[in-house]
Amino acid sequence: MNVLFLTLADMENIKERGIYTDFVRELASKGINCYVVSPREKRTNLPTELTKTDNINLLKVKTGNITKTSFLEKGLSTLSIERYYLQAINKYFTDIRFDMVIYSTPPITFEKVSNYFKKKHKSKTYLMLKDIFPQNAVDIEIIKKGSLLWRYFRNKEKKLYRNSDFIGCMSKGNMDYLLKHNSYLNKERVEIFPNAIKPVARRKERNKNSKLLEKYNLPEESSIFVYGGNLGKPQGIDFLITVINQFHEVDKGYLLIVGSGTEYQRIKSHIENVKPNNVCLLNKLPKSEYDQLLESADVGLIFLDKRFAIPNIPSRLTAYMEYSLPILAATDKNTDLKDILKESGSGFWVESGEINSFIDYARHLSLDKELRFQMGIKGREYLEENYDIRKTVNIILKHLYGDEDDV
């Protein structure tokens, strides 16, 4: 069986851990020949290149800049990516017949590529829905609903959904939203395919890495609250800055922010101006080093803009659960992340903007080591039961090996 996987994720190193690399490696371990197409952004100055590791063929395609850039440049690069991908696939994978094409959002502009192989090879098509666009952009006032730009992307979105034989959503709330706002979809073709990873082995004891903490001047005796990931408009940066301003109220707490994005410089400038003594900002780290920091942290943080109407589930949830970190989330009220935290017993949730509740929960977690331990264990158990790619990959295999008549 041959599977074509299209993504905007950075796949330079297929052995690196993450929701997409873990997914591809797990598919490959089942004997599937994987053909992965990912971008090499213009800023890297690297050419299009094909590499092979066992039965994983990784095609890195030179594209425009998509991440950490202006909305205009990102938009133009996203619109052109279909053409770049299709040209590269036809050049490097000429003789391959694809049994299934899998693609993740963002972007919503893979419709032409997936439809091309659906017609040419009668490939099954599977959408891993990680972002509902353009509505997400409407929610945070990047795009105006009803505008020419909105109509263009909404039309692309509908085509993508219609062309997809199956759509995998991150959560029940995510799935319910999709079906409610796209009534033409056959609900039998929509299912839950959550963010999932291959978890590292559990540690018997959690010991802080003194050398790593010293390297970044992080206090070993404090309770370290870590946020790791994108620092952009979707994260609700205004509230994060409020948290920075008031984190001195968290007894024995230390706030560590690790990431990059369009709002990174704004956060950096603010920290330099106010000079908080218990806050540290680090630029994006190599995955292996970031994982080591998570092992030495005490609480994982999640931030989302309060204006979101769509139930989003950030992928960093699995990273925190993997390392048995209790979670403190400040998001919109529509996400079912709050329900997941409650069901799993793995953390606390507040609506973004509720600074007093946030600080109260942070103080509680900072001072109660046993509470952190119990919540962390529950999160790890929930991960192993619900977000282990070795289990969830069977959702894809079921469709891949199913009867063609079922599609």
mmCIF file of C-alpha atoms in Angstrom:
data_model
loop_
_atom_site.group_PDB
_atom_site.id
_atom_site.type_symbol
_atom_site.label_atom_id
_atom_site.label_comp_id
_atom_site.label_asym_id
_atom_site.label_seq_id
_atom_site.Cartn_x
_atom_site.Cartn_y
_atom_site.Cartn_z
ATOM 1 C CA MET A 1 0.000 0.000 0.000
ATOM 2 C CA ASN A 2 1.202 3.493 -0.874
ATOM 3 C CA VAL A 3 0.097 6.544 1.108
ATOM 4 C CA LEU A 4 0.761 10.165 0.147
ATOM 5 C CA PHE A 5 0.838 12.527 3.132
ATOM 6 C CA LEU A 6 0.665 16.288 2.531
ATOM 7 C CA THR A 7 1.501 18.665 5.350
ATOM 8 C CA LEU A 8 2.758 22.147 6.152
ATOM 9 C CA ALA A 9 4.579 20.822 9.200
ATOM 10 C CA ASP A 10 8.366 20.988 9.356
ATOM 11 C CA MET A 11 9.447 17.426 8.507
ATOM 12 C CA GLU A 12 13.171 17.998 7.973
ATOM 13 C CA ASN A 13 13.946 15.152 10.364
ATOM 14 C CA ILE A 14 11.494 12.248 10.136
ATOM 15 C CA LYS A 15 13.005 10.733 13.289
ATOM 16 C CA GLU A 16 12.122 13.784 15.365
ATOM 17 C CA ARG A 17 9.166 13.326 17.697
ATOM 18 C CA GLY A 18 5.825 15.036 17.035
ATOM 19 C CA ILE A 19 2.229 14.338 16.044
ATOM 20 C CA TYR A 20 2.986 14.116 12.311
ATOM 21 C CA THR A 21 6.376 12.412 12.394
ATOM 22 C CA ASP A 22 5.098 9.865 14.930
ATOM 23 C CA PHE A 23 2.074 9.261 12.696
ATOM 24 C CA VAL A 24 4.180 8.657 9.591
ATOM 25 C CA ARG A 25 6.615 6.350 11.382
ATOM 26 C CA GLU A 26 3.743 4.348 12.849
ATOM 27 C CA LEU A 27 2.151 3.952 9.414
ATOM 28 C CA ALA A 28 5.508 2.840 8.035
ATOM 29 C CA SER A 29 5.907 0.309 10.850
ATOM 30 C CA LYS A 30 2.710 -1.336 9.583
ATOM 31 C CA GLY A 31 4.337 -1.967 6.209
ATOM 32 C CA ILE A 32 2.829 1.069 4.468
ATOM 33 C CA ASN A 33 5.023 2.843 1.919
ATOM 34 C CA CYS A 34 4.824 6.477 3.004
ATOM 35 C CA TYR A 35 5.397 9.368 0.622
ATOM 36 C CA VAL A 36 5.560 12.580 2.642
ATOM 37 C CA VAL A 37 5.506 16.072 1.151
ATOM 38 C CA SER A 38 6.437 19.004 3.381
ATOM 39 C CA PRO A 39 7.629 22.580 2.791
ATOM 40 C CA ARG A 40 11.071 24.084 2.777
ATOM 41 C CA GLU A 41 10.368 27.726 3.292
ATOM 42 C CA LYS A 42 12.142 30.394 1.268
ATOM 43 C CA ARG A 43 14.028 31.707 4.291
ATOM 44 C CA THR A 44 15.944 28.408 4.633
ATOM 45 C CA ASN A 45 17.632 28.905 1.234
ATOM 46 C CA LEU A 46 17.435 25.133 0.710
ATOM 47 C CA PRO A 47 16.380 23.440 -2.551
ATOM 48 C CA THR A 48 13.683 20.844 -3.150
ATOM 49 C CA GLU A 49 15.089 17.484 -2.042
ATOM 50 C CA LEU A 50 13.987 13.848 -1.800
ATOM 51 C CA THR A 51 15.352 11.613 0.959
ATOM 52 C CA LYS A 52 14.480 8.037 1.875
ATOM 53 C CA THR A 53 14.564 6.237 5.218
ATOM 54 C CA ASP A 54 13.417 2.616 4.948
ATOM 55 C CA ASN A 55 9.881 2.818 3.505
ATOM 56 C CA ILE A 56 9.474 6.533 4.203
ATOM 57 C CA ASN A 57 10.097 8.839 1.239
ATOM 58 C CA LEU A 58 10.364 12.458 2.342
ATOM 59 C CA LEU A 59 9.990 15.118 -0.349
ATOM 60 C CA LYS A 60 10.895 18.559 0.946
ATOM 61 C CA VAL A 61 9.548 21.150 -1.493
ATOM 62 C CA LYS A 62 10.871 24.684 -1.800
ATOM 63 C CA THR A 63 7.999 27.110 -1.108
ATOM 64 C CA GLY A 64 7.402 30.674 -0.043
ATOM 65 C CA ASN A 65 7.455 31.623 3.634
ATOM 66 C CA ILE A 66 4.376 30.277 5.419
ATOM 67 C CA THR A 67 5.162 30.571 9.119
ATOM 68 C CA LYS A 68 6.372 33.464 11.268
ATOM 69 C CA THR A 69 5.692 36.004 8.545
ATOM 70 C CA SER A 70 3.145 38.667 7.617
ATOM 71 C CA PHE A 71 -0.450 37.704 6.867
ATOM 72 C CA LEU A 72 -0.030 38.859 3.255
ATOM 73 C CA GLU A 73 3.105 36.798 2.594
ATOM 74 C CA LYS A 74 1.619 33.785 4.350
ATOM 75 C CA GLY A 75 -1.534 34.085 2.246
ATOM 76 C CA LEU A 76 0.314 34.339 -1.049
ATOM 77 C CA SER A 77 2.606 31.427 -0.172
ATOM 78 C CA THR A 78 -0.345 29.301 0.924
ATOM 79 C CA LEU A 79 -2.181 29.937 -2.339
ATOM 80 C CA SER A 80 0.824 28.827 -4.395
ATOM 81 C CA ILE A 81 1.654 25.717 -2.396
ATOM 82 C CA GLU A 82 -0.717 23.436 -4.338
ATOM 83 C CA ARG A 83 1.129 24.170 -7.550
ATOM 84 C CA TYR A 84 4.566 23.623 -6.009
ATOM 85 C CA TYR A 85 3.517 20.360 -4.370
ATOM 86 C CA LEU A 86 1.835 18.910 -7.450
ATOM 87 C CA GLN A 87 4.791 19.754 -9.678
ATOM 88 C CA ALA A 88 7.219 18.143 -7.230
ATOM 89 C CA ILE A 89 5.095 15.014 -6.731
ATOM 90 C CA ASN A 90 4.768 14.473 -10.472
ATOM 91 C CA LYS A 91 8.521 14.914 -10.862
ATOM 92 C CA TYR A 92 9.773 12.746 -7.994
ATOM 93 C CA PHE A 93 6.958 10.198 -7.557
ATOM 94 C CA THR A 94 6.111 9.682 -11.224
ATOM 95 C CA ASP A 95 5.590 5.919 -11.151
ATOM 96 C CA ILE A 96 3.848 5.639 -7.784
ATOM 97 C CA ARG A 97 0.149 4.841 -7.519
ATOM 98 C CA PHE A 98 -1.276 6.176 -4.278
ATOM 99 C CA ASP A 99 -3.903 4.100 -2.486
ATOM 100 C CA MET A 100 -4.695 6.958 -0.123
ATOM 101 C CA VAL A 101 -3.936 10.659 0.100
ATOM 102 C CA ILE A 102 -3.870 12.084 3.634
ATOM 103 C CA TYR A 103 -3.606 15.811 4.265
ATOM 104 C CA SER A 104 -3.817 18.052 7.290
ATOM 105 C CA THR A 105 -5.138 21.556 7.752
ATOM 106 C CA PRO A 106 -3.810 24.151 7.756
ATOM 107 C CA PRO A 107 -3.878 24.910 4.890
ATOM 108 C CA ILE A 108 -7.217 24.395 3.149
ATOM 109 C CA THR A 109 -5.496 24.628 -0.227
ATOM 110 C CA PHE A 110 -4.661 20.944 -0.770
ATOM 111 C CA GLU A 111 -7.974 20.317 -2.546
ATOM 112 C CA LYS A 112 -6.550 20.318 -6.077
ATOM 113 C CA VAL A 113 -3.718 17.942 -5.174
ATOM 114 C CA SER A 114 -5.950 15.450 -3.390
ATOM 115 C CA ASN A 115 -8.608 15.624 -6.102
ATOM 116 C CA TYR A 116 -5.966 15.085 -8.800
ATOM 117 C CA PHE A 117 -4.942 11.727 -7.349
ATOM 118 C CA LYS A 118 -8.494 10.813 -6.439
ATOM 119 C CA LYS A 119 -9.355 10.992 -10.127
ATOM 120 C CA LYS A 120 -6.065 9.689 -11.529
ATOM 121 C CA HIS A 121 -5.434 6.807 -9.095
ATOM 122 C CA LYS A 122 -8.884 6.448 -7.525
ATOM 123 C CA SER A 123 -7.091 7.190 -4.257
ATOM 124 C CA LYS A 124 -9.048 7.359 -1.043
ATOM 125 C CA THR A 125 -8.791 10.768 0.578
ATOM 126 C CA TYR A 126 -8.515 11.544 4.303
ATOM 127 C CA LEU A 127 -8.513 15.009 5.845
ATOM 128 C CA MET A 128 -6.907 15.425 9.266
ATOM 129 C CA LEU A 129 -8.761 18.553 10.365
ATOM 130 C CA LYS A 130 -6.515 20.584 12.670
ATOM 131 C CA ASP A 131 -7.778 24.043 11.760
ATOM 132 C CA ILE A 132 -11.169 25.318 10.568
ATOM 133 C CA PHE A 133 -10.324 28.176 8.246
ATOM 134 C CA PRO A 134 -11.396 30.888 7.423
ATOM 135 C CA GLN A 135 -13.635 30.928 10.536
ATOM 136 C CA ASN A 136 -10.638 30.892 12.889
ATOM 137 C CA ALA A 137 -9.334 34.017 11.141
ATOM 138 C CA VAL A 138 -12.773 35.641 11.391
ATOM 139 C CA ASP A 139 -12.903 34.943 15.125
ATOM 140 C CA ILE A 140 -9.718 36.891 15.803
ATOM 141 C CA GLU A 141 -10.583 39.613 13.260
ATOM 142 C CA ILE A 142 -7.919 38.858 10.667
ATOM 143 C CA ILE A 143 -10.529 38.301 7.940
ATOM 144 C CA LYS A 144 -13.986 39.890 7.746
ATOM 145 C CA LYS A 145 -16.876 37.489 7.269
ATOM 146 C CA GLY A 146 -18.593 38.075 3.929
ATOM 147 C CA SER A 147 -15.572 39.801 2.379
ATOM 148 C CA LEU A 148 -14.178 38.788 -1.000
ATOM 149 C CA LEU A 149 -11.236 37.088 0.704
ATOM 150 C CA TRP A 150 -13.556 35.211 3.083
ATOM 151 C CA ARG A 151 -15.760 34.013 0.211
ATOM 152 C CA TYR A 152 -12.721 32.774 -1.690
ATOM 153 C CA PHE A 153 -11.358 30.752 1.236
ATOM 154 C CA ARG A 154 -14.795 29.532 2.300
ATOM 155 C CA ASN A 155 -15.308 28.161 -1.203
ATOM 156 C CA LYS A 156 -11.919 26.420 -1.043
ATOM 157 C CA GLU A 157 -12.862 25.017 2.363
ATOM 158 C CA LYS A 158 -16.128 23.546 1.078
ATOM 159 C CA LYS A 159 -14.370 21.975 -1.903
ATOM 160 C CA LEU A 160 -11.802 20.417 0.420
ATOM 161 C CA TYR A 161 -14.500 18.904 2.624
ATOM 162 C CA ARG A 162 -16.541 17.613 -0.317
ATOM 163 C CA ASN A 163 -13.496 16.010 -1.893
ATOM 164 C CA SER A 164 -12.538 14.224 1.329
ATOM 165 C CA ASP A 165 -13.852 10.686 1.679
ATOM 166 C CA PHE A 166 -13.220 10.873 5.407
ATOM 167 C CA ILE A 167 -12.635 13.765 7.801
ATOM 168 C CA GLY A 168 -10.888 13.198 11.127
ATOM 169 C CA CYS A 169 -11.590 15.842 13.791
ATOM 170 C CA MET A 170 -9.544 16.502 16.929
ATOM 171 C CA SER A 171 -12.424 16.161 19.384
ATOM 172 C CA LYS A 172 -16.179 15.676 19.668
ATOM 173 C CA GLY A 173 -16.712 19.420 19.991
ATOM 174 C CA ASN A 174 -14.639 19.986 16.869
ATOM 175 C CA MET A 175 -16.663 17.349 14.989
ATOM 176 C CA ASP A 176 -20.024 18.711 16.151
ATOM 177 C CA TYR A 177 -19.045 22.219 15.048
ATOM 178 C CA LEU A 178 -17.997 20.999 11.603
ATOM 179 C CA LEU A 179 -21.259 19.138 11.007
ATOM 180 C CA LYS A 180 -23.408 21.985 12.334
ATOM 181 C CA HIS A 181 -21.858 24.553 10.012
ATOM 182 C CA ASN A 182 -21.504 22.255 6.985
ATOM 183 C CA SER A 183 -24.852 20.474 6.836
ATOM 184 C CA TYR A 184 -24.130 19.029 3.376
ATOM 185 C CA LEU A 185 -21.544 16.664 4.884
ATOM 186 C CA ASN A 186 -22.398 13.005 5.413
ATOM 187 C CA LYS A 187 -21.905 12.507 9.146
ATOM 188 C CA GLU A 188 -20.937 8.876 8.503
ATOM 189 C CA ARG A 189 -17.757 10.188 6.872
ATOM 190 C CA VAL A 190 -16.787 12.399 9.817
ATOM 191 C CA GLU A 191 -15.082 10.925 12.873
ATOM 192 C CA ILE A 192 -12.734 11.727 15.740
ATOM 193 C CA PHE A 193 -9.041 11.398 14.913
ATOM 194 C CA PRO A 194 -7.298 13.142 17.833
ATOM 195 C CA ASN A 195 -3.825 14.599 18.078
ATOM 196 C CA ALA A 196 -1.734 11.588 19.067
ATOM 197 C CA ILE A 197 1.903 10.693 19.679
ATOM 198 C CA LYS A 198 4.038 7.691 20.524
ATOM 199 C CA PRO A 199 4.727 8.423 24.203
ATOM 200 C CA VAL A 200 8.187 8.044 25.691
ATOM 201 C CA ALA A 201 8.522 5.462 28.445
ATOM 202 C CA ARG A 202 7.243 6.585 31.811
ATOM 203 C CA ARG A 203 9.836 7.778 34.285
ATOM 204 C CA LYS A 204 9.724 6.148 37.718
ATOM 205 C CA GLU A 205 10.816 9.427 39.244
ATOM 206 C CA ARG A 206 10.784 13.011 37.988
ATOM 207 C CA ASN A 207 14.155 14.593 38.623
ATOM 208 C CA LYS A 208 15.039 18.086 37.505
ATOM 209 C CA ASN A 209 17.976 18.488 35.136
ATOM 210 C CA SER A 210 20.187 20.812 37.176
ATOM 211 C CA LYS A 211 22.661 21.459 34.359
ATOM 212 C CA LEU A 212 19.915 22.388 31.897
ATOM 213 C CA LEU A 213 18.200 24.658 34.407
ATOM 214 C CA GLU A 214 21.521 26.327 35.162
ATOM 215 C CA LYS A 215 22.165 26.788 31.430
ATOM 216 C CA TYR A 216 19.025 28.904 31.119
ATOM 217 C CA ASN A 217 19.276 30.441 34.584
ATOM 218 C CA LEU A 218 16.064 28.774 35.770
ATOM 219 C CA PRO A 219 15.582 28.348 39.540
ATOM 220 C CA GLU A 220 15.573 24.688 40.555
ATOM 221 C CA GLU A 221 13.728 25.383 43.809
ATOM 222 C CA SER A 222 10.764 27.086 42.079
ATOM 223 C CA SER A 223 7.684 25.515 40.512
ATOM 224 C CA ILE A 224 8.287 26.046 36.802
ATOM 225 C CA PHE A 225 5.211 26.834 34.695
ATOM 226 C CA VAL A 226 6.060 26.291 31.031
ATOM 227 C CA TYR A 227 4.327 27.442 27.880
ATOM 228 C CA GLY A 228 5.854 26.000 24.725
ATOM 229 C CA GLY A 229 4.724 26.620 21.163
ATOM 230 C CA ASN A 230 3.521 29.260 18.778
ATOM 231 C CA LEU A 231 3.433 32.864 19.945
ATOM 232 C CA GLY A 232 0.915 34.412 17.582
ATOM 233 C CA LYS A 233 -2.507 36.021 17.542
ATOM 234 C CA PRO A 234 -4.383 32.714 18.131
ATOM 235 C CA GLN A 235 -2.755 32.443 21.567
ATOM 236 C CA GLY A 236 -4.431 35.594 22.892
ATOM 237 C CA ILE A 237 -1.190 37.410 23.640
ATOM 238 C CA ASP A 238 -2.893 40.274 25.491
ATOM 239 C CA PHE A 239 -3.841 37.855 28.259
ATOM 240 C CA LEU A 240 -0.397 36.249 28.281
ATOM 241 C CA ILE A 241 1.089 39.707 28.866
ATOM 242 C CA THR A 242 -1.356 40.215 31.747
ATOM 243 C CA VAL A 243 -0.164 36.905 33.192
ATOM 244 C CA ILE A 244 3.448 38.072 32.866
ATOM 245 C CA ASN A 245 2.575 41.271 34.737
ATOM 246 C CA GLN A 246 0.925 39.453 37.637
ATOM 247 C CA PHE A 247 2.901 36.237 37.897
ATOM 248 C CA HIS A 248 4.829 37.688 40.826
ATOM 249 C CA GLU A 249 1.680 36.908 42.841
ATOM 250 C CA VAL A 250 2.281 33.161 42.384
ATOM 251 C CA ASP A 251 4.268 32.077 45.438
ATOM 252 C CA LYS A 252 7.347 30.044 44.458
ATOM 253 C CA GLY A 253 6.189 30.133 40.831
ATOM 254 C CA TYR A 254 8.383 30.766 37.798
ATOM 255 C CA LEU A 255 6.993 31.406 34.299
ATOM 256 C CA LEU A 256 8.959 29.992 31.353
ATOM 257 C CA ILE A 257 7.806 30.857 27.814
ATOM 258 C CA VAL A 258 9.427 28.949 24.946
ATOM 259 C CA GLY A 259 8.474 29.574 21.336
ATOM 260 C CA SER A 260 8.453 31.792 18.304
ATOM 261 C CA GLY A 261 5.914 33.498 16.097
ATOM 262 C CA THR A 262 4.588 36.839 14.966
ATOM 263 C CA GLU A 263 4.086 38.097 18.546
ATOM 264 C CA TYR A 264 7.448 36.953 19.910
ATOM 265 C CA GLN A 265 9.087 40.363 19.582
ATOM 266 C CA ARG A 266 6.158 42.057 21.303
ATOM 267 C CA ILE A 267 6.479 39.712 24.289
ATOM 268 C CA LYS A 268 10.260 40.105 24.348
ATOM 269 C CA SER A 269 10.002 43.914 24.345
ATOM 270 C CA HIS A 270 7.424 43.856 27.128
ATOM 271 C CA ILE A 271 9.569 41.634 29.350
ATOM 272 C CA GLU A 272 12.597 43.852 28.732
ATOM 273 C CA ASN A 273 10.545 46.895 29.752
ATOM 274 C CA VAL A 274 8.895 45.569 32.923
ATOM 275 C CA LYS A 275 11.785 43.288 33.973
ATOM 276 C CA PRO A 276 9.810 40.682 35.971
ATOM 277 C CA ASN A 277 12.092 38.617 38.214
ATOM 278 C CA ASN A 278 10.202 35.338 37.791
ATOM 279 C CA VAL A 279 9.595 35.245 34.026
ATOM 280 C CA CYS A 280 11.883 33.958 31.262
ATOM 281 C CA LEU A 281 11.384 34.003 27.483
ATOM 282 C CA LEU A 282 13.360 31.617 25.274
ATOM 283 C CA ASN A 283 13.323 31.435 21.506
ATOM 284 C CA LYS A 284 12.272 28.189 19.883
ATOM 285 C CA LEU A 285 14.486 25.281 20.991
ATOM 286 C CA PRO A 286 15.412 22.003 19.294
ATOM 287 C CA LYS A 287 12.729 19.415 20.066
ATOM 288 C CA SER A 288 15.098 17.205 22.068
ATOM 289 C CA GLU A 289 16.184 20.081 24.322
ATOM 290 C CA TYR A 290 12.620 21.317 24.755
ATOM 291 C CA ASP A 291 11.603 17.820 25.865
ATOM 292 C CA GLN A 292 14.368 17.892 28.473
ATOM 293 C CA LEU A 293 12.975 21.182 29.765
ATOM 294 C CA LEU A 294 9.508 19.629 30.024
ATOM 295 C CA GLU A 295 10.999 16.874 32.177
ATOM 296 C CA SER A 296 12.241 19.557 34.560
ATOM 297 C CA ALA A 297 9.045 21.632 34.541
ATOM 298 C CA ASP A 298 6.161 21.382 36.999
ATOM 299 C CA VAL A 299 3.080 22.702 35.159
ATOM 300 C CA GLY A 300 2.156 22.984 31.466
ATOM 301 C CA LEU A 301 0.309 26.078 30.215
ATOM 302 C CA ILE A 302 -2.116 26.453 27.306
ATOM 303 C CA PHE A 303 -3.339 29.797 25.958
ATOM 304 C CA LEU A 304 -5.961 30.511 23.284
ATOM 305 C CA ASP A 305 -7.711 33.730 22.316
ATOM 306 C CA LYS A 306 -11.058 34.081 24.096
ATOM 307 C CA ARG A 307 -12.836 35.065 20.854
ATOM 308 C CA PHE A 308 -12.601 31.644 19.220
ATOM 309 C CA ALA A 309 -15.995 30.154 18.374
ATOM 310 C CA ILE A 310 -14.483 26.869 17.185
ATOM 311 C CA PRO A 311 -13.488 24.127 19.648
ATOM 312 C CA ASN A 312 -9.699 23.950 19.165
ATOM 313 C CA ILE A 313 -7.434 21.367 20.818
ATOM 314 C CA PRO A 314 -3.780 22.548 20.857
ATOM 315 C CA SER A 315 -1.261 19.794 20.145
ATOM 316 C CA ARG A 316 0.844 20.841 23.155
ATOM 317 C CA LEU A 317 -1.772 19.101 25.327
ATOM 318 C CA THR A 318 -0.224 15.736 24.419
ATOM 319 C CA ALA A 319 3.306 16.981 25.143
ATOM 320 C CA TYR A 320 2.370 18.022 28.672
ATOM 321 C CA MET A 321 0.489 14.793 29.350
ATOM 322 C CA GLU A 322 3.416 12.774 28.027
ATOM 323 C CA TYR A 323 5.688 14.206 30.713
ATOM 324 C CA SER A 324 3.031 13.922 33.435
ATOM 325 C CA LEU A 325 2.633 17.677 33.813
ATOM 326 C CA PRO A 326 -0.588 19.038 35.296
ATOM 327 C CA ILE A 327 -2.161 21.570 32.955
ATOM 328 C CA LEU A 328 -3.461 25.088 33.474
ATOM 329 C CA ALA A 329 -5.380 26.318 30.422
ATOM 330 C CA ALA A 330 -6.758 29.783 29.645
ATOM 331 C CA THR A 331 -8.850 29.604 26.482
ATOM 332 C CA ASP A 332 -12.163 30.492 24.888
ATOM 333 C CA LYS A 333 -15.256 28.977 26.472
ATOM 334 C CA ASN A 334 -16.204 27.040 23.326
ATOM 335 C CA THR A 335 -13.324 24.586 23.347
ATOM 336 C CA ASP A 336 -13.975 21.154 24.805
ATOM 337 C CA LEU A 337 -10.413 21.200 26.117
ATOM 338 C CA LYS A 338 -12.000 22.217 29.418
ATOM 339 C CA ASP A 339 -14.110 19.040 29.307
ATOM 340 C CA ILE A 340 -11.038 16.916 28.567
ATOM 341 C CA LEU A 341 -9.188 18.387 31.551
ATOM 342 C CA LYS A 342 -12.175 17.762 33.794
ATOM 343 C CA GLU A 343 -12.778 14.224 32.513
ATOM 344 C CA SER A 344 -9.129 13.271 32.833
ATOM 345 C CA GLY A 345 -8.565 15.104 36.120
ATOM 346 C CA SER A 346 -5.337 16.413 34.638
ATOM 347 C CA GLY A 347 -5.647 20.142 35.179
ATOM 348 C CA PHE A 348 -7.587 23.371 35.580
ATOM 349 C CA TRP A 349 -9.323 25.618 33.051
ATOM 350 C CA VAL A 350 -10.263 29.301 33.078
ATOM 351 C CA GLU A 351 -11.679 31.513 30.380
ATOM 352 C CA SER A 352 -8.965 33.677 28.865
ATOM 353 C CA GLY A 353 -9.119 37.071 30.554
ATOM 354 C CA GLU A 354 -10.003 35.770 34.015
ATOM 355 C CA ILE A 355 -6.690 36.736 35.558
ATOM 356 C CA ASN A 356 -7.721 36.332 39.199
ATOM 357 C CA SER A 357 -8.880 32.737 38.673
ATOM 358 C CA PHE A 358 -5.743 32.000 36.674
ATOM 359 C CA ILE A 359 -3.444 33.305 39.407
ATOM 360 C CA ASP A 360 -5.419 31.431 42.087
ATOM 361 C CA TYR A 361 -5.053 28.117 40.247
ATOM 362 C CA ALA A 362 -1.386 28.835 39.511
ATOM 363 C CA ARG A 363 -0.720 29.555 43.181
ATOM 364 C CA HIS A 364 -2.526 26.356 44.178
ATOM 365 C CA LEU A 365 -0.454 24.267 41.762
ATOM 366 C CA SER A 366 2.783 25.993 42.708
ATOM 367 C CA LEU A 367 2.442 25.198 46.400
ATOM 368 C CA ASP A 368 0.861 21.727 46.275
ATOM 369 C CA LYS A 369 3.389 19.157 45.045
ATOM 370 C CA GLU A 370 1.063 16.207 45.697
ATOM 371 C CA LEU A 371 -1.709 17.810 43.635
ATOM 372 C CA ARG A 372 0.716 18.305 40.750
ATOM 373 C CA PHE A 373 1.815 14.683 41.005
ATOM 374 C CA GLN A 374 -1.726 13.272 41.011
ATOM 375 C CA MET A 375 -2.915 15.454 38.134
ATOM 376 C CA GLY A 376 0.204 14.613 36.148
ATOM 377 C CA ILE A 377 -0.314 10.878 36.578
ATOM 378 C CA LYS A 378 -3.959 11.154 35.528
ATOM 379 C CA GLY A 379 -2.954 13.107 32.439
ATOM 380 C CA ARG A 380 -0.384 10.491 31.474
ATOM 381 C CA GLU A 381 -2.940 7.706 31.896
ATOM 382 C CA TYR A 382 -5.453 9.623 29.766
ATOM 383 C CA LEU A 383 -2.814 10.100 27.068
ATOM 384 C CA GLU A 384 -1.997 6.404 26.948
ATOM 385 C CA GLU A 385 -5.664 5.515 26.666
ATOM 386 C CA ASN A 386 -6.777 8.155 24.151
ATOM 387 C CA TYR A 387 -3.821 9.824 22.415
ATOM 388 C CA ASP A 388 -1.372 6.987 21.677
ATOM 389 C CA ILE A 389 -0.704 6.863 17.926
ATOM 390 C CA ARG A 390 -0.176 3.102 18.140
ATOM 391 C CA LYS A 391 -3.908 2.879 18.820
ATOM 392 C CA THR A 392 -5.306 5.770 16.786
ATOM 393 C CA VAL A 393 -3.424 4.773 13.611
ATOM 394 C CA ASN A 394 -5.936 1.941 13.319
ATOM 395 C CA ILE A 395 -8.562 4.540 12.389
ATOM 396 C CA ILE A 396 -6.605 5.205 9.196
ATOM 397 C CA LEU A 397 -5.778 1.551 8.536
ATOM 398 C CA LYS A 398 -9.464 0.651 8.746
ATOM 399 C CA HIS A 399 -10.209 2.992 5.838
ATOM 400 C CA LEU A 400 -7.069 2.140 3.912
ATOM 401 C CA TYR A 401 -7.769 -1.592 3.877
ATOM 402 C CA GLY A 402 -11.565 -1.232 3.619
ATOM 403 C CA ASP A 403 -13.556 -2.038 0.505
ATOM 404 C CA GLU A 404 -13.326 0.507 -2.288
ATOM 405 C CA ASP A 405 -17.114 0.359 -2.545
ATOM 406 C CA ASP A 406 -17.362 1.849 0.931
ATOM 407 C CA VAL A 407 -15.840 5.120 -0.223
#
